[in-house]
Amino acid sequence: MSNFSRIGTANTYDSAIRNIGNRQTALSALQENLTSGKRVVRASDDPTAAANAERAMTRISRIATDQRTLESQRNAIAQAESTLGEVTDVLQRFRELVVSAGNGVHSSAERSSIAVELQGLRDQVFTLANTKDTNGLPLFGALASALAPFVGPQAGTPDYNFQGLPGQSASNEVAIPFTLDGDAAFMHDPTRDRVFNVNVSNSVDGLISADRTLTTSAITVTNSATVKATADAAAAVAAPNNVPYPSYAIAFTAVDSTTVPGTTTATYSITETPSVTPLGAPAPFANVTVSFTTGSTFDITGIPGMSLTVKGTPKVNDTITVDSSASVFSVLDDAIKNIRGAPNNNGAAQAVSQALNNIDIGMERISAARGQAGDLLNRADRITANQENRSIQLEADRSRAEDLDMVQGISDFNNQQTGYQAALQTYAKVQQLSLFNFIG
């Protein structure tokens, strides 16, 4: 027996139409992939690849945000570094004028004229120290948010205060600080920086004596621990008046240059203000006698933790005062005051020697802060390079997850298009077949 099956024309028609529709849908999908350049256009195309691509895009977006923040930080530090460079230039000019003021041919009026120019330079330094960035934040605010980090001069002691919180915030893997530590750059610590101003008063009964020739060296710190103990004790005693460090006055009460020819014997007393007795430090001396060759130098060692060398022959009522300088601004103010008020060339020489020593120390601190700014900028460059490398890696991860291989995509599209066209042509030929074509 033979089995016969019959396939209806309608079934063949429906199958052909369905095949053409499927090929058209596939061709449209391939064309969409080619147009977008992506293998995964919708999450439903490949949920795992879509999730990986989304995770990579989130990280790339986060890196872009970190880079915008870092660029703002870099601009602030670059401005701070540039500002410190300007401060250095101004201080260098200040130093040149101070050297000029020590010229023995200058009169008091000429030194006063120089002091006027020095005052203008000092104002520039103070303004630069309070410079703000484009966001209105101080460049040298350290860890606090004071609108003006440096305040002064004030009537009390210290004459200048740092309103910020000393210290430097740390960098991390994606950011650097917005500000520098202005306290480290512009403020002085006697035990760290050893900045003291020594002033010689040459007067008798309040009248300036032009024949005095007493000068001193800069202060030498012999025991930092003793100086620190003195400072701590003074701060505790004088806290209501905000006096962190005591000052010292060395007054000569008797001078004998005749008893022993060629030898001078001087008697002096040291007064401490405010009066403190720090632990481990000797109390200031009273009625100390020192003998030295007339015209040579002698040392004063009664100040706790410090000493200085005196040159020249003192006279009764000569007074040497030792004050710590709280900041670079204090050094500049002292230099201006002492140069303007120098009674003679000897006084000018004393003012100049003290100013030059202290200005050099201040410039070293500013140079160190500028070097730190340079380190931060280098750190920012390294962070940028690392972030760029991470962005490239993440972009590659995203591309592998969702991007289309264009060569493969074009090949698939051409194959699909050929099949689609073949299906259309086949259907057109089959549709033309009819029984009427064979009836004669």
Short mmCIF file of C-alpha atoms in Angstrom, two decimals:
data_model
loop_
_atom_site.label_atom_id
_atom_site.label_comp_id
_atom_site.label_asym_id
_atom_site.label_seq_id
_atom_site.Cartn_x
_atom_site.Cartn_y
_atom_site.Cartn_z
CA MET A 1 0.00 0.00 0.00
CA SER A 2 1.13 3.55 -0.61
CA ASN A 3 0.65 6.45 1.78
CA PHE A 4 -0.10 9.85 0.41
CA SER A 5 0.17 13.14 2.29
CA ARG A 6 -1.15 16.43 1.12
CA ILE A 7 0.33 19.80 1.97
CA GLY A 8 -1.93 22.70 1.37
CA THR A 9 -0.85 25.74 -0.55
CA ALA A 10 -1.88 27.96 2.36
CA ASN A 11 0.58 26.21 4.70
CA THR A 12 3.40 26.72 2.26
CA TYR A 13 2.45 30.35 1.93
CA ASP A 14 2.39 30.90 5.69
CA SER A 15 5.76 29.19 6.14
CA ALA A 16 7.35 31.32 3.46
CA ILE A 17 5.92 34.52 4.92
CA ARG A 18 7.13 33.57 8.43
CA ASN A 19 10.62 32.80 7.14
CA ILE A 20 10.81 36.11 5.33
CA GLY A 21 9.61 37.94 8.45
CA ASN A 22 12.24 36.25 10.63
CA ARG A 23 14.98 37.09 8.16
CA GLN A 24 13.79 40.69 7.99
CA THR A 25 13.78 40.96 11.81
CA ALA A 26 17.30 39.52 12.03
CA LEU A 27 18.49 41.83 9.26
CA SER A 28 16.97 44.83 11.05
CA ALA A 29 18.68 43.83 14.31
CA LEU A 30 22.04 43.50 12.57
CA GLN A 31 21.54 46.87 10.90
CA GLU A 32 20.76 48.43 14.29
CA ASN A 33 23.93 46.91 15.72
CA LEU A 34 25.98 48.27 12.83
CA THR A 35 24.44 51.72 13.21
CA SER A 36 25.08 51.91 16.99
CA GLY A 37 28.37 50.03 16.84
CA LYS A 38 27.24 47.89 19.76
CA ARG A 39 26.62 44.21 20.09
CA VAL A 40 24.43 44.77 23.15
CA VAL A 41 21.88 47.50 22.41
CA ARG A 42 19.41 46.47 25.11
CA ALA A 43 19.98 44.71 28.41
CA SER A 44 17.82 41.86 27.13
CA ASP A 45 20.33 41.21 24.33
CA ASP A 46 22.90 39.91 26.84
CA PRO A 47 22.12 40.62 30.53
CA THR A 48 25.59 39.61 31.77
CA ALA A 49 27.45 41.72 29.23
CA ALA A 50 25.09 44.66 29.85
CA ALA A 51 25.78 44.48 33.60
CA ASN A 52 29.56 44.40 33.03
CA ALA A 53 29.34 47.36 30.64
CA GLU A 54 27.21 49.36 33.08
CA ARG A 55 29.65 48.67 35.91
CA ALA A 56 32.56 49.87 33.77
CA MET A 57 30.66 53.03 32.74
CA THR A 58 29.91 53.82 36.41
CA ARG A 59 33.59 53.57 37.28
CA ILE A 60 34.57 55.71 34.29
CA SER A 61 32.06 58.34 35.38
CA ARG A 62 33.47 58.26 38.92
CA ILE A 63 37.00 58.73 37.60
CA ALA A 64 35.83 61.72 35.53
CA THR A 65 34.31 63.27 38.66
CA ASP A 66 37.50 62.66 40.65
CA GLN A 67 39.52 64.23 37.86
CA ARG A 68 37.38 67.38 37.86
CA THR A 69 37.89 67.68 41.62
CA LEU A 70 41.61 67.01 41.26
CA GLU A 71 41.91 69.70 38.59
CA SER A 72 40.34 72.22 40.96
CA GLN A 73 42.76 71.15 43.69
CA ARG A 74 45.68 71.32 41.28
CA ASN A 75 44.73 74.86 40.26
CA ALA A 76 44.53 75.97 43.92
CA ILE A 77 47.93 74.47 44.79
CA ALA A 78 49.47 75.87 41.61
CA GLN A 79 48.16 79.30 42.58
CA ALA A 80 49.55 78.84 46.10
CA GLU A 81 52.95 77.86 44.70
CA SER A 82 52.92 80.88 42.41
CA THR A 83 51.94 83.11 45.33
CA LEU A 84 54.83 81.79 47.41
CA GLY A 85 57.09 82.60 44.48
CA GLU A 86 55.80 86.18 44.53
CA VAL A 87 56.36 86.34 48.30
CA THR A 88 59.93 85.17 47.78
CA ASP A 89 60.50 87.87 45.16
CA VAL A 90 59.09 90.55 47.46
CA LEU A 91 61.21 89.34 50.39
CA GLN A 92 64.28 89.36 48.17
CA ARG A 93 63.59 92.99 47.29
CA PHE A 94 62.98 93.71 50.99
CA ARG A 95 66.32 92.14 51.80
CA GLU A 96 68.10 94.24 49.19
CA LEU A 97 66.66 97.42 50.69
CA VAL A 98 67.65 96.30 54.20
CA VAL A 99 71.23 95.83 53.00
CA SER A 100 71.07 99.28 51.42
CA ALA A 101 69.85 100.76 54.72
CA GLY A 102 73.06 99.57 56.39
CA ASN A 103 75.17 101.81 54.16
CA GLY A 104 77.11 104.13 56.42
CA VAL A 105 76.61 107.13 54.15
CA HIS A 106 72.84 107.19 54.70
CA SER A 107 71.39 109.80 57.01
CA SER A 108 68.43 109.22 59.31
CA ALA A 109 66.13 110.85 56.74
CA GLU A 110 67.37 108.52 54.03
CA ARG A 111 66.85 105.50 56.25
CA SER A 112 63.33 106.73 56.96
CA SER A 113 62.71 106.95 53.22
CA ILE A 114 63.90 103.37 52.80
CA ALA A 115 61.61 102.33 55.66
CA VAL A 116 58.63 103.75 53.76
CA GLU A 117 59.39 101.50 50.79
CA LEU A 118 59.95 98.58 53.14
CA GLN A 119 56.50 99.18 54.61
CA GLY A 120 54.94 98.85 51.17
CA LEU A 121 56.73 95.56 50.60
CA ARG A 122 55.64 94.29 53.99
CA ASP A 123 52.00 95.08 53.10
CA GLN A 124 52.41 93.12 49.87
CA VAL A 125 53.66 90.06 51.76
CA PHE A 126 50.75 90.21 54.21
CA THR A 127 48.23 90.55 51.37
CA LEU A 128 49.76 87.63 49.48
CA ALA A 129 49.64 85.46 52.60
CA ASN A 130 45.86 86.02 52.79
CA THR A 131 45.28 85.36 49.07
CA LYS A 132 42.16 83.34 48.18
CA ASP A 133 41.57 80.97 45.30
CA THR A 134 38.81 81.26 42.67
CA ASN A 135 36.35 79.66 45.10
CA GLY A 136 37.02 82.32 47.75
CA LEU A 137 38.96 79.97 50.03
CA PRO A 138 42.35 80.97 51.52
CA LEU A 139 45.33 79.37 49.84
CA PHE A 140 47.14 79.04 53.17
CA GLY A 141 44.23 78.20 55.47
CA ALA A 142 45.69 74.81 56.51
CA LEU A 143 42.99 72.66 58.17
CA ALA A 144 40.52 75.41 59.07
CA SER A 145 38.16 77.67 57.14
CA ALA A 146 39.06 81.15 58.42
CA LEU A 147 38.40 83.74 55.73
CA ALA A 148 41.62 85.55 56.68
CA PRO A 149 44.20 83.11 58.09
CA PHE A 150 46.58 85.82 59.27
CA VAL A 151 45.50 88.64 61.57
CA GLY A 152 47.67 91.51 62.71
CA PRO A 153 49.46 93.53 63.76
CA GLN A 154 47.85 93.51 67.18
CA ALA A 155 48.61 95.50 70.28
CA GLY A 156 49.32 92.45 72.42
CA THR A 157 51.77 89.60 72.10
CA PRO A 158 52.02 87.84 69.74
CA ASP A 159 51.53 90.62 67.27
CA TYR A 160 50.27 88.24 64.56
CA ASN A 161 48.00 85.25 64.90
CA PHE A 162 47.21 82.37 62.59
CA GLN A 163 43.44 81.91 62.64
CA GLY A 164 43.49 78.56 60.88
CA LEU A 165 44.18 75.15 62.28
CA PRO A 166 47.88 74.32 61.74
CA GLY A 167 48.63 71.19 59.80
CA GLN A 168 48.45 69.79 56.30
CA SER A 169 45.71 67.44 55.12
CA ALA A 170 47.01 64.27 53.52
CA SER A 171 46.72 63.26 49.90
CA ASN A 172 44.95 60.06 48.91
CA GLU A 173 44.87 57.93 45.79
CA VAL A 174 42.60 60.33 43.90
CA ALA A 175 43.00 63.77 45.54
CA ILE A 176 45.43 66.31 46.98
CA PRO A 177 44.78 69.12 49.51
CA PHE A 178 43.09 72.36 48.47
CA THR A 179 45.30 74.52 50.71
CA LEU A 180 48.80 74.70 52.16
CA ASP A 181 49.79 75.01 55.81
CA GLY A 182 50.18 78.76 56.24
CA ASP A 183 51.29 78.29 59.84
CA ALA A 184 54.37 76.34 58.73
CA ALA A 185 55.10 78.80 55.93
CA PHE A 186 54.68 82.17 57.64
CA MET A 187 54.55 81.63 61.42
CA HIS A 188 57.64 81.01 63.54
CA ASP A 189 58.35 78.70 66.45
CA PRO A 190 61.39 79.76 68.54
CA THR A 191 62.48 76.18 69.14
CA ARG A 192 62.11 75.23 65.50
CA ASP A 193 63.00 78.38 63.59
CA ARG A 194 65.08 80.21 66.22
CA VAL A 195 63.90 83.62 65.10
CA PHE A 196 64.61 86.30 67.69
CA ASN A 197 65.04 90.02 67.35
CA VAL A 198 67.83 91.56 69.41
CA ASN A 199 67.59 95.31 69.85
CA VAL A 200 70.19 97.55 71.50
CA SER A 201 69.00 100.68 73.25
CA ASN A 202 71.73 103.33 73.39
CA SER A 203 70.33 106.07 75.57
CA VAL A 204 71.04 107.98 78.72
CA ASP A 205 68.06 109.28 80.68
CA GLY A 206 65.89 108.73 77.64
CA LEU A 207 68.16 110.75 75.34
CA ILE A 208 69.75 109.02 72.36
CA SER A 209 73.50 108.88 72.63
CA ALA A 210 75.27 108.93 69.27
CA ASP A 211 78.60 107.66 70.62
CA ARG A 212 77.39 104.19 71.55
CA THR A 213 78.87 101.36 69.47
CA LEU A 214 77.37 98.27 71.07
CA THR A 215 76.18 95.56 68.66
CA THR A 216 75.22 91.90 69.07
CA SER A 217 75.12 88.72 67.07
CA ALA A 218 71.95 86.81 66.32
CA ILE A 219 70.59 84.55 69.04
CA THR A 220 72.11 81.09 69.25
CA VAL A 221 69.91 78.35 70.70
CA THR A 222 72.03 76.17 72.96
CA ASN A 223 69.27 73.96 74.35
CA SER A 224 65.99 73.64 72.46
CA ALA A 225 64.38 71.69 75.29
CA THR A 226 65.03 74.54 77.73
CA VAL A 227 63.65 77.12 75.32
CA LYS A 228 60.55 74.99 74.86
CA ALA A 229 60.13 74.60 78.62
CA THR A 230 60.39 78.36 78.97
CA ALA A 231 57.79 78.86 76.28
CA ASP A 232 55.38 76.36 77.82
CA ALA A 233 55.70 77.90 81.27
CA ALA A 234 55.20 81.39 79.90
CA ALA A 235 52.13 80.30 77.98
CA ALA A 236 50.63 78.85 81.14
CA VAL A 237 51.34 81.96 83.19
CA ALA A 238 50.31 84.51 80.58
CA ALA A 239 47.42 82.70 78.90
CA PRO A 240 44.92 85.52 79.60
CA ASN A 241 47.12 87.94 77.67
CA ASN A 242 47.97 85.44 74.92
CA VAL A 243 51.72 85.75 75.49
CA PRO A 244 53.26 82.47 74.36
CA TYR A 245 56.95 83.34 74.80
CA PRO A 246 58.72 85.57 77.28
CA SER A 247 60.98 88.44 76.30
CA TYR A 248 64.28 89.28 77.97
CA ALA A 249 65.94 92.58 78.84
CA ILE A 250 69.67 92.69 79.58
CA ALA A 251 70.52 95.90 81.41
CA PHE A 252 74.10 96.95 82.13
CA THR A 253 74.32 98.48 85.59
CA ALA A 254 78.09 98.97 85.95
CA VAL A 255 81.06 99.15 83.58
CA ASP A 256 84.73 99.42 84.64
CA SER A 257 87.40 99.92 81.97
CA THR A 258 90.07 101.65 84.09
CA THR A 259 90.92 99.41 87.03
CA VAL A 260 92.69 96.84 84.90
CA PRO A 261 94.19 98.41 81.78
CA GLY A 262 93.01 96.68 78.63
CA THR A 263 90.29 94.79 80.48
CA THR A 264 86.65 95.78 80.87
CA THR A 265 84.43 94.45 83.60
CA ALA A 266 80.70 94.79 83.03
CA THR A 267 77.81 93.98 85.34
CA TYR A 268 74.36 93.23 83.95
CA SER A 269 71.02 91.82 85.00
CA ILE A 270 68.52 89.81 82.97
CA THR A 271 64.82 90.46 83.39
CA GLU A 272 62.23 88.05 82.05
CA THR A 273 58.75 89.23 81.01
CA PRO A 274 56.47 87.65 82.01
CA SER A 275 58.45 86.22 84.91
CA VAL A 276 58.39 82.42 84.88
CA THR A 277 60.53 79.65 86.28
CA PRO A 278 60.32 76.79 83.81
CA LEU A 279 61.20 73.28 84.84
CA GLY A 280 64.79 72.40 84.09
CA ALA A 281 65.75 75.96 83.12
CA PRO A 282 67.93 78.27 85.20
CA ALA A 283 66.34 81.42 86.53
CA PRO A 284 67.40 84.69 84.89
CA PHE A 285 70.53 86.15 86.39
CA ALA A 286 70.89 89.33 88.39
CA ASN A 287 74.11 91.30 88.80
CA VAL A 288 76.23 89.05 86.61
CA THR A 289 79.82 90.22 86.13
CA VAL A 290 81.80 89.45 83.02
CA SER A 291 85.38 90.45 82.16
CA PHE A 292 86.73 90.68 78.63
CA THR A 293 89.45 92.39 76.63
CA THR A 294 88.41 95.96 75.96
CA GLY A 295 86.98 96.28 72.47
CA SER A 296 86.58 92.55 71.96
CA THR A 297 83.47 90.39 72.20
CA PHE A 298 81.89 88.65 75.14
CA ASP A 299 79.03 86.19 75.53
CA ILE A 300 75.80 86.48 77.49
CA THR A 301 74.57 83.03 78.45
CA GLY A 302 72.04 83.73 81.17
CA ILE A 303 68.97 83.50 78.91
CA PRO A 304 67.43 80.02 79.28
CA GLY A 305 68.49 77.85 76.38
CA MET A 306 70.01 80.74 74.42
CA SER A 307 73.15 82.84 74.15
CA LEU A 308 74.39 85.79 72.15
CA THR A 309 77.68 87.52 71.51
CA VAL A 310 78.10 91.22 72.30
CA LYS A 311 80.62 93.34 70.43
CA GLY A 312 81.88 96.65 71.71
CA THR A 313 82.18 98.24 75.11
CA PRO A 314 78.85 98.68 76.90
CA LYS A 315 78.03 101.67 79.02
CA VAL A 316 75.80 102.05 82.01
CA ASN A 317 72.09 102.08 81.06
CA ASP A 318 72.73 100.25 77.81
CA THR A 319 69.95 97.71 77.35
CA ILE A 320 69.70 94.70 75.10
CA THR A 321 66.20 93.31 74.53
CA VAL A 322 65.49 89.85 73.11
CA ASP A 323 62.04 89.13 71.66
CA SER A 324 60.83 86.14 69.73
CA SER A 325 59.36 86.91 66.33
CA ALA A 326 56.00 85.24 65.92
CA SER A 327 55.93 85.37 62.13
CA VAL A 328 57.57 86.57 58.94
CA PHE A 329 55.44 89.70 59.26
CA SER A 330 56.85 90.32 62.74
CA VAL A 331 60.37 90.14 61.32
CA LEU A 332 59.50 92.67 58.63
CA ASP A 333 57.82 95.01 61.13
CA ASP A 334 60.83 94.84 63.46
CA ALA A 335 63.20 95.58 60.58
CA ILE A 336 61.16 98.60 59.49
CA LYS A 337 60.86 99.95 63.03
CA ASN A 338 64.52 99.47 63.88
CA ILE A 339 65.82 100.92 60.61
CA ARG A 340 63.53 103.92 60.85
CA GLY A 341 64.44 104.49 64.50
CA ALA A 342 68.19 103.84 64.24
CA PRO A 343 69.90 106.76 66.01
CA ASN A 344 73.19 106.30 64.16
CA ASN A 345 75.09 103.97 61.86
CA ASN A 346 75.75 101.62 64.76
CA GLY A 347 72.02 101.28 65.40
CA ALA A 348 71.39 100.79 61.69
CA ALA A 349 74.05 98.06 61.54
CA GLN A 350 72.40 96.27 64.46
CA ALA A 351 68.97 96.49 62.84
CA VAL A 352 70.30 95.29 59.49
CA SER A 353 72.20 92.31 60.89
CA GLN A 354 69.19 91.11 62.88
CA ALA A 355 66.80 91.64 59.96
CA LEU A 356 68.98 89.80 57.45
CA ASN A 357 69.39 86.79 59.74
CA ASN A 358 65.66 86.54 60.43
CA ILE A 359 64.57 87.24 56.83
CA ASP A 360 66.82 84.43 55.62
CA ILE A 361 65.20 82.04 58.10
CA GLY A 362 61.74 83.14 56.97
CA MET A 363 62.64 82.67 53.32
CA GLU A 364 63.83 79.14 54.10
CA ARG A 365 60.43 78.33 55.62
CA ILE A 366 58.62 79.77 52.61
CA SER A 367 60.93 77.90 50.26
CA ALA A 368 60.14 74.67 52.11
CA ALA A 369 56.41 75.34 51.76
CA ARG A 370 56.89 76.06 48.07
CA GLY A 371 58.73 72.77 47.71
CA GLN A 372 55.81 71.01 49.37
CA ALA A 373 53.46 72.65 46.86
CA GLY A 374 55.67 71.32 44.07
CA ASP A 375 55.49 67.83 45.56
CA LEU A 376 51.69 68.07 45.65
CA LEU A 377 51.58 69.13 42.00
CA ASN A 378 53.79 66.18 41.08
CA ARG A 379 51.46 63.98 43.08
CA ALA A 380 48.51 65.36 41.12
CA ASP A 381 50.27 64.54 37.85
CA ARG A 382 50.85 60.96 38.99
CA ILE A 383 47.21 60.63 40.05
CA THR A 384 46.08 61.93 36.66
CA ALA A 385 48.30 59.44 34.84
CA ASN A 386 47.01 56.56 36.98
CA GLN A 387 43.40 57.61 36.46
CA GLU A 388 43.91 57.84 32.70
CA ASN A 389 45.33 54.32 32.67
CA ARG A 390 42.36 53.08 34.69
CA SER A 391 39.95 54.82 32.32
CA ILE A 392 41.60 53.12 29.34
CA GLN A 393 41.35 49.74 31.05
CA LEU A 394 37.71 50.27 32.02
CA GLU A 395 36.86 51.49 28.52
CA ALA A 396 38.41 48.32 27.14
CA ASP A 397 36.30 46.25 29.58
CA ARG A 398 33.16 48.09 28.48
CA SER A 399 34.04 47.68 24.83
CA ARG A 400 34.58 43.94 25.21
CA ALA A 401 31.25 43.63 26.96
CA GLU A 402 28.99 45.53 24.57
CA ASP A 403 30.79 46.78 21.45
CA LEU A 404 30.36 45.10 18.10
CA ASP A 405 33.18 43.58 16.11
CA MET A 406 32.59 45.64 12.98
CA VAL A 407 34.22 43.12 10.61
CA GLN A 408 32.12 40.30 12.00
CA GLY A 409 29.05 42.52 12.08
CA ILE A 410 29.38 43.57 8.43
CA SER A 411 29.96 39.94 7.40
CA ASP A 412 26.87 38.77 9.31
CA PHE A 413 24.83 41.63 7.88
CA ASN A 414 25.85 40.80 4.31
CA ASN A 415 25.08 37.11 4.82
CA GLN A 416 21.74 37.90 6.36
CA GLN A 417 20.93 40.37 3.59
CA THR A 418 21.81 37.78 0.92
CA GLY A 419 19.59 35.20 2.57
CA TYR A 420 16.78 37.70 2.90
CA GLN A 421 16.99 38.65 -0.76
CA ALA A 422 17.08 34.98 -1.77
CA ALA A 423 13.99 34.30 0.31
CA LEU A 424 12.16 37.20 -1.31
CA GLN A 425 13.07 36.05 -4.82
CA THR A 426 12.16 32.45 -4.09
CA TYR A 427 8.83 33.47 -2.67
CA ALA A 428 8.14 35.63 -5.70
CA LYS A 429 8.85 32.70 -8.08
CA VAL A 430 6.79 30.23 -6.06
CA GLN A 431 3.88 32.67 -5.83
CA GLN A 432 3.70 32.86 -9.66
CA LEU A 433 3.08 29.10 -9.95
CA SER A 434 -0.57 28.22 -10.74
CA LEU A 435 -2.48 25.25 -12.23
CA PHE A 436 -3.85 27.56 -14.86
CA ASN A 437 -0.35 27.82 -16.31
CA PHE A 438 -0.56 24.12 -17.29
CA ILE A 439 -4.13 23.99 -18.62
CA GLY A 440 -3.92 24.16 -22.40
#
